[in-house]
């Protein structure tokens, strides 16, 4: 694409939907995930391109059925087209420019990128988000409507977990949960007696140490290897840059057992929220010591003591996070295949992508019938 449209430059914090420090996007542009290229486009909006597996966000049943088709390994690459994304792999929502017109932005982006790749995706558009104000939600809705008018298909996105920090103690938080969840979490929290927990600010001497960085990155690799969906494999140099950044508002919670690091959780304080971004686990020890539940409750307590308003817990494991007390808010992706026939096919199949909201609605319906 023309160099005047895609560029690498300093990002300004003037975006609607921004829930994390600009330094994160800057670092991933400098060190993009394996197989990705990244930069900025019109209005300094983050963008990237990669080969995208179209089955990544399909319902598991659909994904398994396609992969069992005859000779799949020979033609699977047809389902991995080069794709231009508006957004970033390290942001919760698409960053939309506050200086743009919502009704015109879709046409402007389409003119800049619509013919570049077989697929063009504007990812993670907020949908009535409780994490944004009324103006931001209205802008996002107007932009989504404009995308549909420009020929994009709106496809359901993932569930973003979050918790309002409106309780005054751990017990007060747990009392809101079901009896079964309370008992389960309290049992797991007994593991805290076997852990040493340390909070380290990014940029500190410990996180700048190359040996410590290597150990932390190795734990991230364990998490990546265990993941069912592999979209972006983050580079070691990206983590080194993030760990060493003293100005990002990052805080890493390091979990040790008998002096050995068995897990870590990197969060950022941004605009009154604690935003959970990355983890690394020694899986055998983290399961034995219930590190997921322990780290969840530790994050909530840290946010409460810091006077923060909310904890934003990310996209993965929505069922587990709901069990731990999270609320969910959802997104949309605006997708536009370059080929008109594919556009028509996608319109018919769009309901088979992302099952998070269907699961959440079923959970809410089940809970309402119990009360």
mmCIF file of C-alpha atoms in Angstrom:
data_model
loop_
_atom_site.group_PDB
_atom_site.id
_atom_site.type_symbol
_atom_site.label_atom_id
_atom_site.label_comp_id
_atom_site.label_asym_id
_atom_site.label_seq_id
_atom_site.Cartn_x
_atom_site.Cartn_y
_atom_site.Cartn_z
ATOM 1 C CA UNK A 1 0.000 0.000 0.000
ATOM 2 C CA UNK A 2 1.192 3.606 -0.414
ATOM 3 C CA UNK A 3 3.721 4.694 2.158
ATOM 4 C CA UNK A 4 1.704 7.841 2.882
ATOM 5 C CA UNK A 5 -1.123 5.695 4.256
ATOM 6 C CA UNK A 6 0.730 3.101 6.340
ATOM 7 C CA UNK A 7 3.479 4.464 8.538
ATOM 8 C CA UNK A 8 5.289 3.992 11.793
ATOM 9 C CA UNK A 9 5.059 7.050 14.008
ATOM 10 C CA UNK A 10 4.376 8.279 17.495
ATOM 11 C CA UNK A 11 0.815 7.647 18.647
ATOM 12 C CA UNK A 12 -1.232 10.350 20.340
ATOM 13 C CA UNK A 13 -3.706 9.474 23.092
ATOM 14 C CA UNK A 14 -6.749 10.982 21.392
ATOM 15 C CA UNK A 15 -8.728 7.878 20.505
ATOM 16 C CA UNK A 16 -12.233 6.752 21.330
ATOM 17 C CA UNK A 17 -12.155 3.269 22.793
ATOM 18 C CA UNK A 18 -8.610 3.447 24.162
ATOM 19 C CA UNK A 19 -8.371 1.415 27.376
ATOM 20 C CA UNK A 20 -4.581 0.966 27.559
ATOM 21 C CA UNK A 21 -1.437 3.106 27.328
ATOM 22 C CA UNK A 22 -0.231 4.083 23.862
ATOM 23 C CA UNK A 23 3.174 2.607 24.647
ATOM 24 C CA UNK A 24 1.761 -0.919 24.264
ATOM 25 C CA UNK A 25 0.716 -0.286 20.668
ATOM 26 C CA UNK A 26 3.978 1.513 19.979
ATOM 27 C CA UNK A 27 5.931 -1.502 21.227
ATOM 28 C CA UNK A 28 3.932 -4.030 19.208
ATOM 29 C CA UNK A 29 4.439 -1.895 16.100
ATOM 30 C CA UNK A 30 8.180 -1.987 16.714
ATOM 31 C CA UNK A 31 8.107 -5.737 17.438
ATOM 32 C CA UNK A 32 4.995 -7.198 15.778
ATOM 33 C CA UNK A 33 3.896 -10.800 16.361
ATOM 34 C CA UNK A 34 5.428 -13.502 14.210
ATOM 35 C CA UNK A 35 4.147 -13.228 10.637
ATOM 36 C CA UNK A 36 2.586 -9.781 11.197
ATOM 37 C CA UNK A 37 3.411 -6.349 9.855
ATOM 38 C CA UNK A 38 2.152 -3.348 11.835
ATOM 39 C CA UNK A 39 1.964 0.421 11.630
ATOM 40 C CA UNK A 40 -0.575 3.238 11.564
ATOM 41 C CA UNK A 41 -2.940 4.539 8.917
ATOM 42 C CA UNK A 42 -5.280 7.531 8.558
ATOM 43 C CA UNK A 43 -5.612 9.603 11.743
ATOM 44 C CA UNK A 44 -2.759 7.525 13.234
ATOM 45 C CA UNK A 45 -5.132 4.574 13.728
ATOM 46 C CA UNK A 46 -3.214 1.349 14.514
ATOM 47 C CA UNK A 47 -3.302 -1.278 11.787
ATOM 48 C CA UNK A 48 -1.653 -4.581 10.932
ATOM 49 C CA UNK A 49 -1.740 -7.320 8.329
ATOM 50 C CA UNK A 50 -1.196 -11.065 8.481
ATOM 51 C CA UNK A 51 -2.480 -14.351 7.116
ATOM 52 C CA UNK A 52 -5.703 -14.866 9.053
ATOM 53 C CA UNK A 53 -7.250 -18.274 9.650
ATOM 54 C CA UNK A 54 -10.946 -17.658 8.993
ATOM 55 C CA UNK A 55 -11.820 -20.517 11.360
ATOM 56 C CA UNK A 56 -10.179 -18.788 14.342
ATOM 57 C CA UNK A 57 -13.430 -17.321 15.647
ATOM 58 C CA UNK A 58 -15.829 -19.932 14.270
ATOM 59 C CA UNK A 59 -17.930 -22.030 16.621
ATOM 60 C CA UNK A 60 -15.868 -25.062 17.725
ATOM 61 C CA UNK A 61 -18.340 -27.463 16.104
ATOM 62 C CA UNK A 62 -18.078 -25.650 12.763
ATOM 63 C CA UNK A 63 -14.296 -25.516 13.019
ATOM 64 C CA UNK A 64 -14.023 -29.245 13.727
ATOM 65 C CA UNK A 65 -16.442 -30.124 10.944
ATOM 66 C CA UNK A 66 -14.458 -28.149 8.358
ATOM 67 C CA UNK A 67 -11.141 -29.627 9.476
ATOM 68 C CA UNK A 68 -12.531 -33.135 9.001
ATOM 69 C CA UNK A 69 -13.414 -32.505 5.362
ATOM 70 C CA UNK A 70 -11.511 -34.559 2.761
ATOM 71 C CA UNK A 71 -7.981 -33.382 1.907
ATOM 72 C CA UNK A 72 -8.291 -30.423 4.304
ATOM 73 C CA UNK A 73 -4.534 -30.206 4.816
ATOM 74 C CA UNK A 74 -4.077 -29.557 1.103
ATOM 75 C CA UNK A 75 -6.586 -26.729 0.751
ATOM 76 C CA UNK A 76 -6.617 -25.221 4.261
ATOM 77 C CA UNK A 77 -4.425 -22.336 3.097
ATOM 78 C CA UNK A 78 -7.403 -21.071 1.089
ATOM 79 C CA UNK A 79 -8.986 -20.331 4.490
ATOM 80 C CA UNK A 80 -5.949 -18.270 5.555
ATOM 81 C CA UNK A 81 -6.030 -15.211 3.282
ATOM 82 C CA UNK A 82 -3.812 -12.179 3.694
ATOM 83 C CA UNK A 83 -5.916 -9.754 5.743
ATOM 84 C CA UNK A 84 -5.659 -6.066 6.585
ATOM 85 C CA UNK A 85 -6.867 -5.272 10.109
ATOM 86 C CA UNK A 86 -7.787 -1.918 11.573
ATOM 87 C CA UNK A 87 -6.988 -2.256 15.262
ATOM 88 C CA UNK A 88 -4.221 -3.819 17.282
ATOM 89 C CA UNK A 89 -3.546 -7.209 18.813
ATOM 90 C CA UNK A 90 -2.723 -5.498 22.134
ATOM 91 C CA UNK A 91 -5.781 -3.234 22.507
ATOM 92 C CA UNK A 92 -9.156 -4.230 23.930
ATOM 93 C CA UNK A 93 -11.128 -2.132 21.424
ATOM 94 C CA UNK A 94 -10.447 -0.572 18.052
ATOM 95 C CA UNK A 95 -9.015 2.909 18.550
ATOM 96 C CA UNK A 96 -11.261 5.339 16.683
ATOM 97 C CA UNK A 97 -10.100 8.939 16.102
ATOM 98 C CA UNK A 98 -11.977 11.556 18.082
ATOM 99 C CA UNK A 99 -11.297 14.104 15.315
ATOM 100 C CA UNK A 100 -12.970 12.062 12.563
ATOM 101 C CA UNK A 101 -16.570 11.876 11.408
ATOM 102 C CA UNK A 102 -18.067 8.520 12.339
ATOM 103 C CA UNK A 103 -20.232 8.526 9.215
ATOM 104 C CA UNK A 104 -17.267 9.234 6.896
ATOM 105 C CA UNK A 105 -14.537 7.185 8.561
ATOM 106 C CA UNK A 106 -15.650 3.837 7.098
ATOM 107 C CA UNK A 107 -15.497 5.202 3.536
ATOM 108 C CA UNK A 108 -12.106 6.782 4.191
ATOM 109 C CA UNK A 109 -10.630 3.533 5.498
ATOM 110 C CA UNK A 110 -12.211 1.537 2.694
ATOM 111 C CA UNK A 111 -10.687 3.870 0.099
ATOM 112 C CA UNK A 112 -7.268 3.484 1.740
ATOM 113 C CA UNK A 113 -7.291 -0.300 2.237
ATOM 114 C CA UNK A 114 -10.294 -1.930 0.562
ATOM 115 C CA UNK A 115 -8.402 -3.340 -2.435
ATOM 116 C CA UNK A 116 -5.195 -4.173 -0.612
ATOM 117 C CA UNK A 117 -5.937 -7.707 0.679
ATOM 118 C CA UNK A 118 -8.601 -10.370 0.063
ATOM 119 C CA UNK A 119 -10.069 -9.557 3.487
ATOM 120 C CA UNK A 120 -10.382 -6.237 5.325
ATOM 121 C CA UNK A 121 -11.421 -6.356 9.008
ATOM 122 C CA UNK A 122 -12.070 -3.577 11.501
ATOM 123 C CA UNK A 123 -11.762 -5.513 14.739
ATOM 124 C CA UNK A 124 -13.250 -5.135 18.206
ATOM 125 C CA UNK A 125 -15.842 -2.387 17.826
ATOM 126 C CA UNK A 126 -17.485 -1.787 21.227
ATOM 127 C CA UNK A 127 -21.162 -2.560 21.602
ATOM 128 C CA UNK A 128 -22.949 -0.521 24.309
ATOM 129 C CA UNK A 129 -19.831 -0.808 26.440
ATOM 130 C CA UNK A 130 -20.093 0.010 30.160
ATOM 131 C CA UNK A 131 -16.377 0.831 29.973
ATOM 132 C CA UNK A 132 -16.996 3.842 27.709
ATOM 133 C CA UNK A 133 -19.062 6.990 28.065
ATOM 134 C CA UNK A 134 -22.199 7.806 26.098
ATOM 135 C CA UNK A 135 -20.332 9.855 23.483
ATOM 136 C CA UNK A 136 -17.850 7.059 22.780
ATOM 137 C CA UNK A 137 -20.611 4.452 22.475
ATOM 138 C CA UNK A 138 -22.624 6.693 20.157
ATOM 139 C CA UNK A 139 -19.548 7.240 17.965
ATOM 140 C CA UNK A 140 -18.878 3.483 17.817
ATOM 141 C CA UNK A 141 -22.520 2.763 16.913
ATOM 142 C CA UNK A 142 -22.486 5.425 14.198
ATOM 143 C CA UNK A 143 -19.258 4.053 12.812
ATOM 144 C CA UNK A 144 -20.618 0.472 12.792
ATOM 145 C CA UNK A 145 -23.708 1.673 10.902
ATOM 146 C CA UNK A 146 -21.473 3.448 8.388
ATOM 147 C CA UNK A 147 -19.426 0.278 7.959
ATOM 148 C CA UNK A 148 -22.572 -1.687 7.081
ATOM 149 C CA UNK A 149 -23.560 0.992 4.568
ATOM 150 C CA UNK A 150 -20.088 0.682 3.004
ATOM 151 C CA UNK A 151 -20.497 -3.060 2.463
ATOM 152 C CA UNK A 152 -18.950 -4.480 5.627
ATOM 153 C CA UNK A 153 -20.642 -7.383 7.405
ATOM 154 C CA UNK A 154 -20.880 -7.045 11.179
ATOM 155 C CA UNK A 155 -19.747 -10.260 12.845
ATOM 156 C CA UNK A 156 -20.155 -10.961 16.533
ATOM 157 C CA UNK A 157 -16.990 -10.543 18.601
ATOM 158 C CA UNK A 158 -15.710 -11.934 21.867
ATOM 159 C CA UNK A 159 -16.709 -11.322 25.472
ATOM 160 C CA UNK A 160 -14.565 -8.799 27.341
ATOM 161 C CA UNK A 161 -14.602 -9.523 31.079
ATOM 162 C CA UNK A 162 -14.607 -6.750 33.671
ATOM 163 C CA UNK A 163 -15.444 -6.131 37.318
ATOM 164 C CA UNK A 164 -16.572 -2.844 38.909
ATOM 165 C CA UNK A 165 -14.552 -2.086 42.042
ATOM 166 C CA UNK A 166 -17.555 -1.175 44.187
ATOM 167 C CA UNK A 167 -16.918 -3.418 47.215
ATOM 168 C CA UNK A 168 -14.968 -2.685 50.391
ATOM 169 C CA UNK A 169 -13.395 -6.070 51.137
ATOM 170 C CA UNK A 170 -12.676 -9.499 49.722
ATOM 171 C CA UNK A 171 -15.515 -10.977 51.787
ATOM 172 C CA UNK A 172 -17.945 -8.389 50.466
ATOM 173 C CA UNK A 173 -17.006 -9.328 46.903
ATOM 174 C CA UNK A 174 -17.314 -13.062 47.508
ATOM 175 C CA UNK A 175 -20.746 -12.675 49.123
ATOM 176 C CA UNK A 176 -22.071 -11.548 45.736
ATOM 177 C CA UNK A 177 -21.206 -14.878 44.147
ATOM 178 C CA UNK A 178 -23.161 -18.113 44.261
ATOM 179 C CA UNK A 179 -22.632 -20.365 47.232
ATOM 180 C CA UNK A 180 -20.788 -22.891 45.082
ATOM 181 C CA UNK A 181 -18.470 -20.250 43.632
ATOM 182 C CA UNK A 182 -17.726 -18.822 47.091
ATOM 183 C CA UNK A 183 -16.794 -22.224 48.490
ATOM 184 C CA UNK A 184 -14.672 -23.057 45.452
ATOM 185 C CA UNK A 185 -12.742 -19.774 45.513
ATOM 186 C CA UNK A 186 -12.192 -19.792 49.268
ATOM 187 C CA UNK A 187 -10.821 -23.329 49.049
ATOM 188 C CA UNK A 188 -8.411 -22.267 46.295
ATOM 189 C CA UNK A 189 -7.303 -19.165 48.186
ATOM 190 C CA UNK A 190 -5.752 -21.358 50.874
ATOM 191 C CA UNK A 191 -2.875 -21.770 48.405
ATOM 192 C CA UNK A 192 -1.824 -18.188 49.152
ATOM 193 C CA UNK A 193 -0.044 -19.466 52.252
ATOM 194 C CA UNK A 194 2.392 -21.309 49.977
ATOM 195 C CA UNK A 195 3.096 -18.355 47.686
ATOM 196 C CA UNK A 196 5.215 -15.226 47.783
ATOM 197 C CA UNK A 197 3.610 -12.412 45.786
ATOM 198 C CA UNK A 198 5.570 -9.352 44.672
ATOM 199 C CA UNK A 199 4.392 -6.301 42.728
ATOM 200 C CA UNK A 200 7.044 -4.904 40.369
ATOM 201 C CA UNK A 201 6.705 -1.687 38.384
ATOM 202 C CA UNK A 202 7.713 -2.025 34.738
ATOM 203 C CA UNK A 203 11.106 -0.445 34.177
ATOM 204 C CA UNK A 204 12.452 -1.535 37.560
ATOM 205 C CA UNK A 205 15.867 -3.154 37.886
ATOM 206 C CA UNK A 206 14.418 -6.662 38.304
ATOM 207 C CA UNK A 207 12.363 -6.486 35.099
ATOM 208 C CA UNK A 208 15.298 -5.074 33.157
ATOM 209 C CA UNK A 209 17.488 -8.056 34.036
ATOM 210 C CA UNK A 210 17.958 -10.261 30.912
ATOM 211 C CA UNK A 211 17.882 -13.518 32.880
ATOM 212 C CA UNK A 212 14.626 -12.538 34.602
ATOM 213 C CA UNK A 213 13.153 -11.494 31.253
ATOM 214 C CA UNK A 214 14.086 -14.881 29.755
ATOM 215 C CA UNK A 215 12.412 -16.715 32.652
ATOM 216 C CA UNK A 216 9.216 -14.643 32.312
ATOM 217 C CA UNK A 217 9.063 -15.088 28.541
ATOM 218 C CA UNK A 218 9.486 -18.867 28.937
ATOM 219 C CA UNK A 219 6.362 -18.892 31.143
ATOM 220 C CA UNK A 220 4.456 -16.908 28.503
ATOM 221 C CA UNK A 221 5.472 -19.565 25.977
ATOM 222 C CA UNK A 222 3.866 -22.208 28.174
ATOM 223 C CA UNK A 223 0.611 -20.251 28.115
ATOM 224 C CA UNK A 224 0.765 -19.844 24.339
ATOM 225 C CA UNK A 225 1.450 -23.548 23.839
ATOM 226 C CA UNK A 226 -1.606 -24.437 25.976
ATOM 227 C CA UNK A 227 -3.979 -22.076 24.132
ATOM 228 C CA UNK A 228 -6.649 -23.588 21.900
ATOM 229 C CA UNK A 229 -6.643 -20.573 19.554
ATOM 230 C CA UNK A 230 -3.315 -19.309 18.202
ATOM 231 C CA UNK A 231 -3.742 -15.883 16.615
ATOM 232 C CA UNK A 232 -0.704 -13.818 17.566
ATOM 233 C CA UNK A 233 2.571 -15.164 18.923
ATOM 234 C CA UNK A 234 4.239 -12.193 20.598
ATOM 235 C CA UNK A 235 7.972 -11.718 20.120
ATOM 236 C CA UNK A 236 10.438 -11.875 22.976
ATOM 237 C CA UNK A 237 11.668 -8.391 22.001
ATOM 238 C CA UNK A 238 8.150 -7.037 22.463
ATOM 239 C CA UNK A 239 8.081 -8.304 26.031
ATOM 240 C CA UNK A 240 11.572 -6.987 26.724
ATOM 241 C CA UNK A 241 10.459 -3.525 25.606
ATOM 242 C CA UNK A 242 7.275 -3.668 27.719
ATOM 243 C CA UNK A 243 9.072 -4.999 30.811
ATOM 244 C CA UNK A 244 11.632 -2.181 30.584
ATOM 245 C CA UNK A 245 9.154 0.697 30.081
ATOM 246 C CA UNK A 246 9.058 2.781 33.248
ATOM 247 C CA UNK A 247 6.446 5.225 31.918
ATOM 248 C CA UNK A 248 3.624 2.876 30.920
ATOM 249 C CA UNK A 249 1.922 2.476 34.287
ATOM 250 C CA UNK A 250 2.621 -1.244 34.180
ATOM 251 C CA UNK A 251 2.699 -3.415 37.291
ATOM 252 C CA UNK A 252 3.717 -7.059 37.242
ATOM 253 C CA UNK A 253 2.555 -9.424 39.951
ATOM 254 C CA UNK A 254 5.191 -12.124 40.322
ATOM 255 C CA UNK A 255 4.230 -15.384 42.038
ATOM 256 C CA UNK A 256 6.976 -17.498 43.628
ATOM 257 C CA UNK A 257 6.871 -20.877 45.322
ATOM 258 C CA UNK A 258 9.877 -21.777 47.464
ATOM 259 C CA UNK A 259 11.783 -18.947 45.821
ATOM 260 C CA UNK A 260 11.085 -19.999 42.212
ATOM 261 C CA UNK A 261 8.966 -17.917 39.839
ATOM 262 C CA UNK A 262 5.962 -20.019 38.821
ATOM 263 C CA UNK A 263 3.755 -17.303 37.360
ATOM 264 C CA UNK A 264 3.310 -13.651 36.548
ATOM 265 C CA UNK A 265 0.535 -11.288 35.546
ATOM 266 C CA UNK A 266 1.210 -7.960 33.827
ATOM 267 C CA UNK A 267 -1.437 -5.258 34.300
ATOM 268 C CA UNK A 268 -1.606 -1.536 33.578
ATOM 269 C CA UNK A 269 -3.206 1.298 35.492
ATOM 270 C CA UNK A 270 -4.957 3.456 32.921
ATOM 271 C CA UNK A 271 -7.743 6.020 33.315
ATOM 272 C CA UNK A 272 -9.007 4.659 36.607
ATOM 273 C CA UNK A 273 -8.823 0.987 35.652
ATOM 274 C CA UNK A 274 -6.500 -1.929 36.241
ATOM 275 C CA UNK A 275 -6.170 -3.568 32.819
ATOM 276 C CA UNK A 276 -5.009 -7.190 32.769
ATOM 277 C CA UNK A 277 -2.907 -7.851 29.659
ATOM 278 C CA UNK A 278 -0.441 -10.737 29.851
ATOM 279 C CA UNK A 279 0.297 -13.791 31.948
ATOM 280 C CA UNK A 280 2.915 -16.482 32.194
ATOM 281 C CA UNK A 281 2.457 -19.750 34.085
ATOM 282 C CA UNK A 282 4.347 -22.864 34.991
ATOM 283 C CA UNK A 283 1.233 -24.916 34.301
ATOM 284 C CA UNK A 284 1.948 -27.832 36.606
ATOM 285 C CA UNK A 285 2.645 -25.597 39.604
ATOM 286 C CA UNK A 286 -0.024 -23.040 38.777
ATOM 287 C CA UNK A 287 -2.687 -25.751 38.789
ATOM 288 C CA UNK A 288 -1.413 -27.233 42.021
ATOM 289 C CA UNK A 289 -1.415 -23.816 43.695
ATOM 290 C CA UNK A 290 -4.621 -22.499 42.069
ATOM 291 C CA UNK A 291 -2.799 -19.528 40.607
ATOM 292 C CA UNK A 292 -5.661 -18.443 38.344
ATOM 293 C CA UNK A 293 -8.078 -17.866 41.230
ATOM 294 C CA UNK A 294 -5.366 -16.481 43.509
ATOM 295 C CA UNK A 295 -4.193 -13.961 40.896
ATOM 296 C CA UNK A 296 -7.790 -12.933 40.129
ATOM 297 C CA UNK A 297 -8.505 -12.067 43.743
ATOM 298 C CA UNK A 298 -5.100 -10.405 44.139
ATOM 299 C CA UNK A 299 -5.807 -8.141 41.163
ATOM 300 C CA UNK A 300 -9.169 -7.123 42.597
ATOM 301 C CA UNK A 301 -7.633 -6.324 45.986
ATOM 302 C CA UNK A 302 -4.830 -4.315 44.374
ATOM 303 C CA UNK A 303 -7.334 -2.309 42.324
ATOM 304 C CA UNK A 304 -9.487 -1.662 45.408
ATOM 305 C CA UNK A 305 -6.553 -0.479 47.518
ATOM 306 C CA UNK A 306 -5.375 1.785 44.705
ATOM 307 C CA UNK A 307 -8.812 3.413 44.508
ATOM 308 C CA UNK A 308 -9.401 2.269 40.933
ATOM 309 C CA UNK A 309 -12.903 2.069 39.488
ATOM 310 C CA UNK A 310 -12.772 -1.162 37.528
ATOM 311 C CA UNK A 311 -10.748 -4.231 36.674
ATOM 312 C CA UNK A 312 -10.641 -5.118 32.956
ATOM 313 C CA UNK A 313 -9.821 -8.793 32.649
ATOM 314 C CA UNK A 314 -9.459 -9.453 28.909
ATOM 315 C CA UNK A 315 -10.997 -11.764 26.334
ATOM 316 C CA UNK A 316 -9.974 -15.315 27.180
ATOM 317 C CA UNK A 317 -11.753 -17.899 29.369
ATOM 318 C CA UNK A 318 -15.102 -16.073 29.752
ATOM 319 C CA UNK A 319 -16.765 -19.020 31.499
ATOM 320 C CA UNK A 320 -14.028 -19.193 34.144
ATOM 321 C CA UNK A 321 -14.072 -15.429 34.665
ATOM 322 C CA UNK A 322 -17.863 -15.393 34.991
ATOM 323 C CA UNK A 323 -17.545 -18.058 37.688
ATOM 324 C CA UNK A 324 -15.083 -15.745 39.448
ATOM 325 C CA UNK A 325 -17.581 -12.871 39.334
ATOM 326 C CA UNK A 326 -16.837 -11.040 36.089
ATOM 327 C CA UNK A 327 -19.394 -9.216 33.992
ATOM 328 C CA UNK A 328 -19.200 -9.341 30.196
ATOM 329 C CA UNK A 329 -19.408 -6.758 27.453
ATOM 330 C CA UNK A 330 -19.296 -7.639 23.768
ATOM 331 C CA UNK A 331 -17.818 -6.435 20.504
ATOM 332 C CA UNK A 332 -18.401 -6.574 16.778
ATOM 333 C CA UNK A 333 -15.977 -6.978 13.900
ATOM 334 C CA UNK A 334 -16.686 -5.225 10.592
ATOM 335 C CA UNK A 335 -15.571 -7.631 7.858
ATOM 336 C CA UNK A 336 -15.383 -6.923 4.137
ATOM 337 C CA UNK A 337 -14.127 -9.567 1.711
ATOM 338 C CA UNK A 338 -12.814 -8.025 -1.490
ATOM 339 C CA UNK A 339 -14.728 -10.611 -3.532
ATOM 340 C CA UNK A 340 -18.465 -9.883 -3.864
ATOM 341 C CA UNK A 341 -19.424 -13.571 -3.861
ATOM 342 C CA UNK A 342 -17.550 -14.103 -0.590
ATOM 343 C CA UNK A 343 -19.372 -11.119 0.862
ATOM 344 C CA UNK A 344 -22.702 -12.763 0.080
ATOM 345 C CA UNK A 345 -21.542 -16.066 1.585
ATOM 346 C CA UNK A 346 -20.292 -14.330 4.744
ATOM 347 C CA UNK A 347 -23.629 -12.604 5.239
ATOM 348 C CA UNK A 348 -25.282 -16.034 5.342
ATOM 349 C CA UNK A 349 -22.676 -17.573 7.654
ATOM 350 C CA UNK A 350 -21.983 -14.658 9.999
ATOM 351 C CA UNK A 351 -24.074 -16.185 12.790
ATOM 352 C CA UNK A 352 -21.658 -19.108 13.073
ATOM 353 C CA UNK A 353 -18.781 -16.954 14.340
ATOM 354 C CA UNK A 354 -18.117 -16.359 18.036
ATOM 355 C CA UNK A 355 -20.330 -18.115 20.558
ATOM 356 C CA UNK A 356 -19.530 -16.000 23.621
ATOM 357 C CA UNK A 357 -22.722 -13.949 23.661
ATOM 358 C CA UNK A 358 -24.891 -17.036 23.062
ATOM 359 C CA UNK A 359 -23.208 -18.756 26.004
ATOM 360 C CA UNK A 360 -23.621 -15.632 28.169
ATOM 361 C CA UNK A 361 -27.302 -15.303 27.290
ATOM 362 C CA UNK A 362 -27.851 -18.960 28.184
ATOM 363 C CA UNK A 363 -26.103 -18.421 31.526
ATOM 364 C CA UNK A 364 -28.206 -15.339 32.272
ATOM 365 C CA UNK A 365 -31.403 -17.174 31.338
ATOM 366 C CA UNK A 366 -30.448 -20.095 33.562
ATOM 367 C CA UNK A 367 -29.710 -17.738 36.468
ATOM 368 C CA UNK A 368 -33.017 -15.903 36.024
ATOM 369 C CA UNK A 369 -34.944 -19.187 36.156
ATOM 370 C CA UNK A 370 -33.244 -20.100 39.446
ATOM 371 C CA UNK A 371 -34.214 -16.791 41.120
#
